């Protein structure tokens, strides 16, 4: 894991070692500068993977041999010997719990330890946290748009940036609020529910009912097996008569595919309706097979659409399902879940809501796993203190200026239980209290002071890693997912909205501002 880094980190490490600075105590912070996707918040993710990376931080003999070949030939042999001894036994990591809402400029992660090791961890931690937090945030936006009742399925495996990106997308979209994934390996590795039925290729491979083998299906309650193709044909005639659809317009190969799948999975039958014509073929064929299964005691689990005007079609399909349910006296028919896919984006979900669709489940791939609206979260990792002296990166762009010193971060809550401000204080400052009047400076308006009173105060960071070991058990993936949804639910709707949100204030104490001003003046 130690070799998962940029070469310049090793060049700097050599410089620190050569100048006798390798073991100076140092502190660094990982944060992002701007809310992703034009929103006010992000979901912090990747912490567990980052902590496991810290435990595995070692340069192997093979790593050292390779580094000899890429670092300048003048690099002293003793430096390579030193690298071989490195570990994280003197590193301490504090962080916001994984799945928490985090805001721009607020440290998600704080790292303390020997300068050389703290520096070497930069690229590794950024790699493990940047994309994880980005895709979890993207997933949370889809969940907020869809609402709590619509099922969301991640299905981006074939669109993701390689297998590592696909597995990460499955894992972190689950944290962000998705219900399941199509990715079998992700299900195996992470325990995420896996879903999937049939594709158009399965349906297109059939042409006649004679191809269906085996043909017989026994009733769920037991008894003599029935020829399902014949039963489905008899139901198809009744369905077409009810829907006033010409029987000859239904595709026989599609019916055969539905029957073949139903014989194989009678408890999990879902119809993919749009291989041919939804209204004239896919829907009548599905209803016929579903009614045949019902006659034998089984219940179809849903239909899926993958093309066309998904919102309008969902409403038309619901009308047909209600009509069939009422006419054939099958009450559950009218509530058969309708699933959709086909390049679904945030704009697609907004359209579904605006048009009052009947969609119950949405499969999302490309627009979830590739994050096309913002390909990177842009997390950075900056030194804030070395050998007891605060560090400051000065720039004319205030957004890129770092905030010096080792800090404690607090989240302030209003009387309604919503967080209204994150407050950064120097580590040695006393903790703010609920009901206390606080004099603070808001980032972006540092020239003016203001006073706030919080109804509740929460320290944001916990110490997760110390002396080379985890300090507390890491939560399970479902626990992180639940925490993320709770964290999102606490947000003020003005901060949670996805478009033109009210900016969330991040502030510093007066003492921290005095330190910042002092360092700025000293650098001029």
XYZ file of C-alpha atoms in Angstrom:
524
model
C 0.000 0.000 0.000
C 2.900 2.419 0.691
C 3.874 2.323 -2.977
C 0.446 3.682 -3.970
C 1.834 7.193 -4.122
C 3.274 9.837 -6.410
C 7.004 9.884 -7.032
C 7.384 13.427 -5.754
C 6.243 12.262 -2.325
C 9.330 10.051 -2.194
C 11.542 12.861 -3.471
C 10.259 15.080 -0.641
C 10.643 12.235 1.823
C 14.269 11.883 0.838
C 14.763 15.613 1.301
C 13.241 15.491 4.794
C 15.383 12.471 5.693
C 18.577 14.019 4.324
C 18.041 17.246 6.278
C 17.246 15.463 9.546
C 13.566 16.529 9.531
C 11.960 13.127 9.006
C 10.755 12.720 12.591
C 9.560 16.253 13.283
C 5.972 16.136 14.606
C 3.529 17.284 11.942
C -0.194 17.655 11.333
C -2.091 17.589 8.036
C -5.749 17.951 7.057
C -7.762 16.499 4.197
C -10.668 18.588 2.901
C -12.344 19.846 -0.269
C -12.613 23.475 -1.280
C -15.989 23.658 -3.003
C -19.285 21.749 -2.661
C -19.666 19.177 -5.453
C -22.328 19.236 -8.191
C -23.226 22.817 -7.301
C -24.598 21.686 -3.941
C -23.726 22.740 -0.423
C -22.645 19.390 1.011
C -20.774 16.156 0.409
C -20.926 12.771 2.085
C -17.612 11.748 3.599
C -16.726 8.216 2.514
C -13.696 5.965 2.125
C -12.598 6.279 5.756
C -12.636 2.541 6.508
C -10.610 1.764 3.400
C -8.188 4.562 4.254
C -7.685 3.235 7.785
C -7.064 -0.272 6.474
C -4.509 1.252 4.137
C -2.746 2.829 7.103
C -2.518 -0.527 8.868
C -0.981 -2.060 5.753
C 1.468 0.825 5.182
C 4.842 -0.844 4.494
C 7.425 -0.764 1.738
C 8.137 -4.355 0.723
C 11.525 -5.568 -0.462
C 10.152 -5.533 -4.009
C 8.949 -1.932 -3.522
C 12.400 -0.862 -2.325
C 14.095 -2.589 -5.248
C 11.796 -0.764 -7.676
C 12.322 2.596 -5.990
C 16.065 2.195 -6.448
C 15.414 2.091 -10.180
C 13.279 5.247 -10.353
C 14.797 7.636 -7.821
C 17.940 9.530 -8.896
C 21.095 7.438 -8.925
C 22.619 9.805 -6.363
C 20.043 8.754 -3.732
C 21.898 7.376 -0.730
C 21.502 3.687 0.034
C 20.762 4.532 3.663
C 17.547 6.252 2.559
C 16.246 2.996 1.097
C 17.179 1.213 4.304
C 15.202 3.861 6.197
C 12.139 3.435 3.948
C 12.167 -0.290 4.713
C 11.618 0.499 8.413
C 8.679 2.845 7.974
C 5.217 2.113 9.334
C 2.345 4.055 10.874
C 3.000 3.094 14.498
C 3.387 6.779 15.431
C 0.474 8.092 13.361
C -2.826 9.335 14.809
C -5.877 9.868 12.589
C -9.041 11.704 13.609
C -11.964 11.938 11.242
C -15.626 12.670 10.756
C -17.534 9.353 11.004
C -17.927 7.768 7.584
C -21.226 8.704 5.960
C -21.396 12.094 7.666
C -22.349 15.249 5.816
C -19.243 17.393 5.342
C -18.827 20.914 4.002
C -16.212 22.782 2.006
C -13.043 23.801 3.861
C -13.916 21.627 6.893
C -11.315 18.889 7.536
C -12.770 15.443 6.880
C -9.554 13.834 8.111
C -6.722 14.989 10.410
C -3.372 13.175 10.422
C -0.628 13.580 13.036
C 2.758 11.889 13.144
C 6.360 12.116 11.953
C 6.661 14.623 9.103
C 8.053 12.165 6.559
C 5.271 9.612 7.112
C 2.532 12.247 7.264
C 3.752 13.562 3.905
C 3.952 10.089 2.347
C 0.326 9.365 3.270
C -1.035 12.276 1.216
C -1.571 10.627 -2.156
C -2.742 7.316 -0.709
C -5.430 8.916 1.435
C -6.573 11.246 -1.335
C -6.892 8.288 -3.704
C -8.967 6.288 -1.238
C -11.271 9.132 -0.150
C -11.744 11.421 -3.176
C -13.778 9.125 -5.437
C -15.488 7.344 -2.551
C -16.875 10.633 -1.231
C -17.752 11.867 -4.723
C -19.822 8.827 -5.724
C -21.476 8.592 -2.289
C -22.485 12.245 -2.658
C -23.744 11.664 -6.191
C -25.792 8.701 -4.980
C -27.241 10.752 -2.130
C -28.447 13.364 -4.618
C -30.299 10.697 -6.596
C -31.811 9.417 -3.348
C -32.937 12.902 -2.302
C -34.571 13.413 -5.692
C -36.230 9.995 -5.783
C -37.580 10.247 -2.241
C -37.606 7.488 0.362
C -40.040 5.071 -1.317
C -38.616 4.549 -4.818
C -36.071 1.728 -5.001
C -32.698 2.688 -6.534
C -30.451 0.126 -8.195
C -26.819 0.794 -9.112
C -26.065 -0.827 -12.464
C -22.890 0.889 -13.655
C -20.477 -2.050 -13.831
C -20.189 -1.979 -17.627
C -19.834 1.815 -17.684
C -17.378 2.337 -14.822
C -13.694 3.214 -15.056
C -12.410 -0.357 -14.783
C -13.093 -3.016 -12.146
C -11.738 -0.971 -9.232
C -13.962 1.964 -10.136
C -16.951 -0.338 -10.565
C -16.520 -1.989 -7.170
C -16.026 1.364 -5.467
C -19.115 2.755 -7.190
C -21.242 -0.168 -5.995
C -19.983 0.140 -2.431
C -20.224 3.900 -2.046
C -23.489 4.368 -3.927
C -24.957 1.939 -1.371
C -23.689 4.238 1.393
C -25.266 7.161 -0.464
C -28.699 5.559 -0.345
C -29.030 3.059 -3.198
C -30.841 -0.158 -2.315
C -29.031 -2.732 -4.436
C -26.516 -3.349 -7.219
C -26.241 -5.465 -10.355
C -22.564 -6.114 -9.525
C -22.218 -9.714 -8.322
C -18.659 -9.309 -7.051
C -19.635 -6.210 -5.063
C -22.448 -8.193 -3.502
C -20.032 -10.962 -2.553
C -17.344 -8.639 -1.163
C -19.510 -6.088 0.627
C -22.819 -7.824 1.353
C -24.815 -5.405 -0.813
C -28.151 -6.817 -2.068
C -27.798 -7.941 -5.700
C -30.612 -7.775 -8.260
C -31.082 -8.601 -11.945
C -33.412 -10.552 -14.231
C -33.185 -10.555 -18.044
C -31.921 -8.406 -20.909
C -33.229 -7.882 -24.437
C -30.771 -10.477 -25.756
C -32.562 -13.236 -23.834
C -35.907 -12.250 -25.338
C -34.494 -11.860 -28.852
C -33.018 -15.375 -28.715
C -36.519 -16.960 -28.812
C -38.818 -17.163 -31.826
C -41.540 -19.723 -30.988
C -43.143 -21.399 -27.984
C -41.831 -24.737 -29.235
C -38.383 -23.629 -28.060
C -39.479 -23.518 -24.410
C -37.972 -26.432 -22.476
C -38.994 -27.568 -19.930
C -42.631 -26.621 -20.412
C -44.282 -27.823 -17.246
C -44.600 -26.024 -13.935
C -46.149 -27.428 -10.772
C -48.506 -25.249 -8.701
C -46.911 -23.539 -5.722
C -49.162 -25.453 -3.320
C -48.247 -28.755 -4.971
C -50.129 -30.976 -7.363
C -49.926 -31.997 -10.982
C -47.626 -29.951 -13.222
C -49.223 -27.787 -15.934
C -48.021 -26.957 -19.448
C -47.189 -23.280 -18.889
C -46.898 -22.233 -22.576
C -50.423 -23.491 -23.263
C -51.775 -21.836 -20.135
C -50.100 -18.544 -21.045
C -51.568 -18.710 -24.569
C -55.070 -19.119 -23.179
C -54.573 -16.113 -20.914
C -53.080 -14.081 -23.776
C -56.305 -14.398 -25.766
C -58.299 -13.061 -22.812
C -55.839 -10.209 -22.170
C -55.825 -9.126 -25.822
C -59.619 -9.153 -25.842
C -59.710 -6.959 -22.720
C -57.096 -4.533 -24.055
C -58.551 -4.601 -27.580
C -55.133 -5.549 -28.899
C -54.869 -7.797 -31.992
C -53.545 -11.192 -30.893
C -51.489 -11.486 -34.082
C -49.570 -8.301 -33.178
C -48.027 -9.914 -30.091
C -44.539 -11.292 -30.648
C -44.429 -15.068 -30.205
C -40.718 -15.128 -29.472
C -41.215 -12.599 -26.682
C -44.008 -14.711 -25.184
C -41.740 -17.767 -25.389
C -38.938 -15.894 -23.597
C -41.286 -14.786 -20.830
C -42.617 -18.321 -20.384
C -39.106 -19.811 -20.369
C -38.033 -17.372 -17.690
C -41.199 -17.959 -15.680
C -40.693 -21.733 -15.740
C -37.131 -21.205 -14.508
C -37.925 -18.583 -11.854
C -41.666 -18.705 -11.113
C -41.267 -16.754 -7.846
C -39.096 -14.045 -9.466
C -40.723 -13.358 -12.818
C -40.152 -9.856 -14.176
C -41.034 -8.836 -17.714
C -38.804 -6.605 -19.842
C -41.475 -4.979 -21.981
C -39.734 -2.934 -24.682
C -37.873 -5.424 -26.880
C -40.612 -4.958 -29.457
C -43.762 -2.857 -28.901
C -44.699 -2.258 -25.274
C -48.433 -1.679 -25.788
C -49.119 -4.249 -28.529
C -46.752 -7.013 -27.418
C -44.633 -6.649 -24.292
C -47.439 -5.704 -21.924
C -50.032 -8.263 -23.149
C -47.422 -11.024 -23.123
C -46.338 -10.113 -19.604
C -49.906 -9.989 -18.298
C -50.668 -13.365 -19.851
C -47.673 -15.060 -18.243
C -48.228 -13.284 -14.905
C -51.884 -14.404 -14.864
C -50.869 -17.947 -15.729
C -48.415 -17.896 -12.817
C -51.113 -16.476 -10.570
C -53.401 -19.361 -11.491
C -50.663 -21.678 -10.195
C -50.192 -19.669 -6.985
C -47.199 -17.515 -7.953
C -46.875 -13.722 -8.049
C -44.842 -11.774 -10.620
C -42.352 -9.300 -9.118
C -42.489 -6.535 -11.708
C -41.971 -5.109 -15.174
C -39.087 -3.093 -16.594
C -38.747 -0.463 -19.317
C -35.456 0.482 -20.950
C -36.422 2.930 -23.699
C -38.904 5.573 -24.769
C -40.806 8.071 -22.648
C -40.427 6.211 -19.374
C -42.709 8.468 -17.343
C -45.604 8.386 -19.797
C -45.254 4.670 -20.423
C -45.245 3.955 -16.680
C -48.627 5.671 -16.357
C -50.047 3.746 -19.322
C -48.725 0.462 -17.944
C -50.254 1.158 -14.534
C -53.640 1.716 -16.180
C -53.402 -1.640 -17.943
C -52.305 -3.446 -14.788
C -55.225 -1.934 -12.872
C -57.624 -2.924 -15.612
C -56.352 -6.500 -15.651
C -56.390 -6.700 -11.855
C -59.988 -5.520 -11.697
C -61.279 -7.563 -14.650
C -59.603 -10.830 -13.672
C -60.074 -10.227 -9.926
C -56.352 -10.273 -9.080
C -55.931 -7.402 -6.569
C -52.118 -7.464 -6.396
C -51.879 -6.879 -10.144
C -52.504 -3.152 -9.846
C -49.479 -2.706 -7.560
C -46.963 -4.649 -9.666
C -43.704 -2.645 -9.391
C -42.608 -0.764 -12.500
C -38.838 -0.467 -12.945
C -37.032 1.735 -15.476
C -33.525 2.189 -16.778
C -31.900 3.880 -19.800
C -29.237 6.531 -19.148
C -31.063 7.958 -16.121
C -29.752 11.308 -14.846
C -30.799 13.826 -12.206
C -32.790 15.591 -14.912
C -34.609 12.321 -15.661
C -35.680 11.985 -12.035
C -36.826 15.593 -11.941
C -38.966 14.908 -15.016
C -40.458 11.763 -13.446
C -41.480 13.781 -10.389
C -42.829 16.696 -12.420
C -44.953 14.408 -14.597
C -46.251 12.256 -11.747
C -44.881 8.947 -13.007
C -45.865 5.499 -11.708
C -42.251 4.341 -11.426
C -41.351 2.224 -8.396
C -37.725 1.303 -9.117
C -34.955 3.044 -11.063
C -31.737 1.528 -12.366
C -28.915 4.045 -12.768
C -25.509 3.419 -14.286
C -23.461 5.940 -16.275
C -24.691 9.105 -14.544
C -24.032 7.563 -11.150
C -20.679 5.825 -11.437
C -18.889 8.243 -13.796
C -20.174 11.408 -12.054
C -20.275 13.335 -15.359
C -21.490 16.560 -13.702
C -18.248 16.659 -11.669
C -15.561 14.044 -12.353
C -13.561 14.802 -9.185
C -14.380 16.045 -5.701
C -11.058 17.890 -5.586
C -10.002 16.916 -2.066
C -6.627 18.310 -0.975
C -4.255 17.368 1.837
C -2.341 20.211 3.444
C 0.184 20.545 6.241
C -1.121 22.806 9.002
C 1.605 22.418 11.625
C 5.235 21.239 11.753
C 7.295 20.933 14.947
C 4.771 22.981 16.891
C 4.733 25.850 14.384
C 1.535 26.510 12.421
C 1.864 26.358 8.619
C 0.134 28.702 6.205
C -0.137 28.570 2.425
C -0.612 32.162 1.265
C -2.318 32.955 -2.022
C -4.279 35.814 -3.550
C -7.154 33.343 -3.983
C -8.697 33.129 -0.496
C -10.317 29.802 -1.383
C -6.871 28.217 -1.756
C -5.428 29.726 1.397
C -4.971 27.128 4.127
C -6.062 27.650 7.710
C -3.097 27.136 10.029
C -2.726 25.118 13.197
C -4.007 21.864 14.606
C -7.725 22.362 15.096
C -10.846 21.006 16.698
C -14.033 21.305 14.651
C -17.522 21.690 16.083
C -20.929 21.498 14.453
C -23.444 24.005 15.818
C -27.161 23.175 15.844
C -30.192 25.453 16.021
C -33.320 24.948 18.126
C -34.939 22.878 15.353
C -32.054 20.395 15.412
C -30.547 21.510 12.101
C -26.811 22.184 11.827
C -26.342 25.848 10.956
C -22.560 26.311 11.117
C -19.267 24.410 11.430
C -16.762 26.140 13.685
C -12.998 25.614 13.617
C -11.021 26.339 16.793
C -7.414 25.858 17.838
C -6.908 22.527 19.544
C -5.992 24.148 22.865
C -9.106 26.344 22.996
C -11.912 25.435 25.424
C -14.898 23.704 23.818
C -17.866 25.941 23.030
C -21.033 25.196 24.988
C -24.704 25.136 24.104
C -26.268 28.505 24.923
C -22.900 30.300 24.957
C -22.526 33.442 22.854
C -19.633 32.858 20.453
C -17.710 35.541 18.608
C -16.684 34.097 15.262
C -15.459 34.937 11.756
C -17.169 33.322 8.768
C -14.970 32.181 5.896
C -15.448 34.489 2.946
C -16.288 37.363 5.318
C -13.240 37.329 7.580
C -13.085 41.100 7.879
C -16.193 41.190 10.052
C -17.039 39.486 13.318
C -20.418 38.134 14.260
C -21.959 36.430 17.257
C -23.896 33.183 17.305
C -25.563 31.044 19.964
C -26.006 27.308 19.414
C -28.719 25.168 20.959
C -26.387 22.151 20.733
C -22.689 21.686 20.000
C -21.132 18.510 18.553
C -17.393 17.805 18.174
C -17.067 16.517 14.610
C -13.991 14.299 14.802
C -13.293 11.003 16.502
C -9.891 9.392 16.894
C -9.965 6.217 14.814
C -6.286 5.295 14.509
C -3.423 5.514 16.989
C -0.107 3.703 17.540
C -0.586 1.711 14.350
C -3.971 0.284 15.358
C -7.666 1.078 15.093
C -8.980 2.716 18.265
C -12.579 1.635 17.882
C -14.505 -0.908 15.783
C -15.521 0.356 12.372
C -19.245 0.337 11.617
C -20.652 -2.105 9.081
C -21.619 -0.903 5.609
C -25.371 -0.908 6.453
C -24.606 1.085 9.615
C -22.666 3.655 7.593
C -25.547 3.804 5.101
C -28.048 4.443 7.897
C -25.811 7.115 9.422
C -25.585 8.850 6.039
C -29.354 9.019 5.682
C -29.756 10.344 9.234
C -27.015 12.917 8.631
C -28.742 14.102 5.454
C -32.138 14.244 7.142
C -30.819 16.635 9.800
C -29.837 19.257 7.211
C -31.913 22.375 6.875
C -33.849 22.012 3.585
C -32.228 25.258 2.403
C -28.793 23.598 2.671
C -29.978 20.216 1.409
C -31.616 21.354 -1.811
C -29.685 20.338 -4.897
C -29.964 23.518 -6.934
C -28.984 26.978 -5.674
C -28.709 25.896 -2.041
C -28.199 28.417 0.700
C -24.443 28.496 1.423
C -23.545 26.666 4.619
C -21.387 28.890 6.862
C -18.014 27.625 8.019
C -16.362 29.822 10.617
C -13.303 30.149 12.819
C -12.918 31.399 16.363
C -11.452 34.796 17.072
C -8.254 33.190 18.407
C -7.789 31.171 15.232
C -8.383 34.288 13.170
C -5.765 36.148 15.203
C -3.254 33.385 14.428
C -4.124 33.533 10.745
C -3.718 37.328 10.685
C -0.398 37.130 12.515
C 1.025 34.610 10.031
C -0.252 36.622 7.079
C 1.406 39.784 8.362
C 4.660 37.934 9.067
C 4.742 36.650 5.496
C 4.362 40.069 3.895
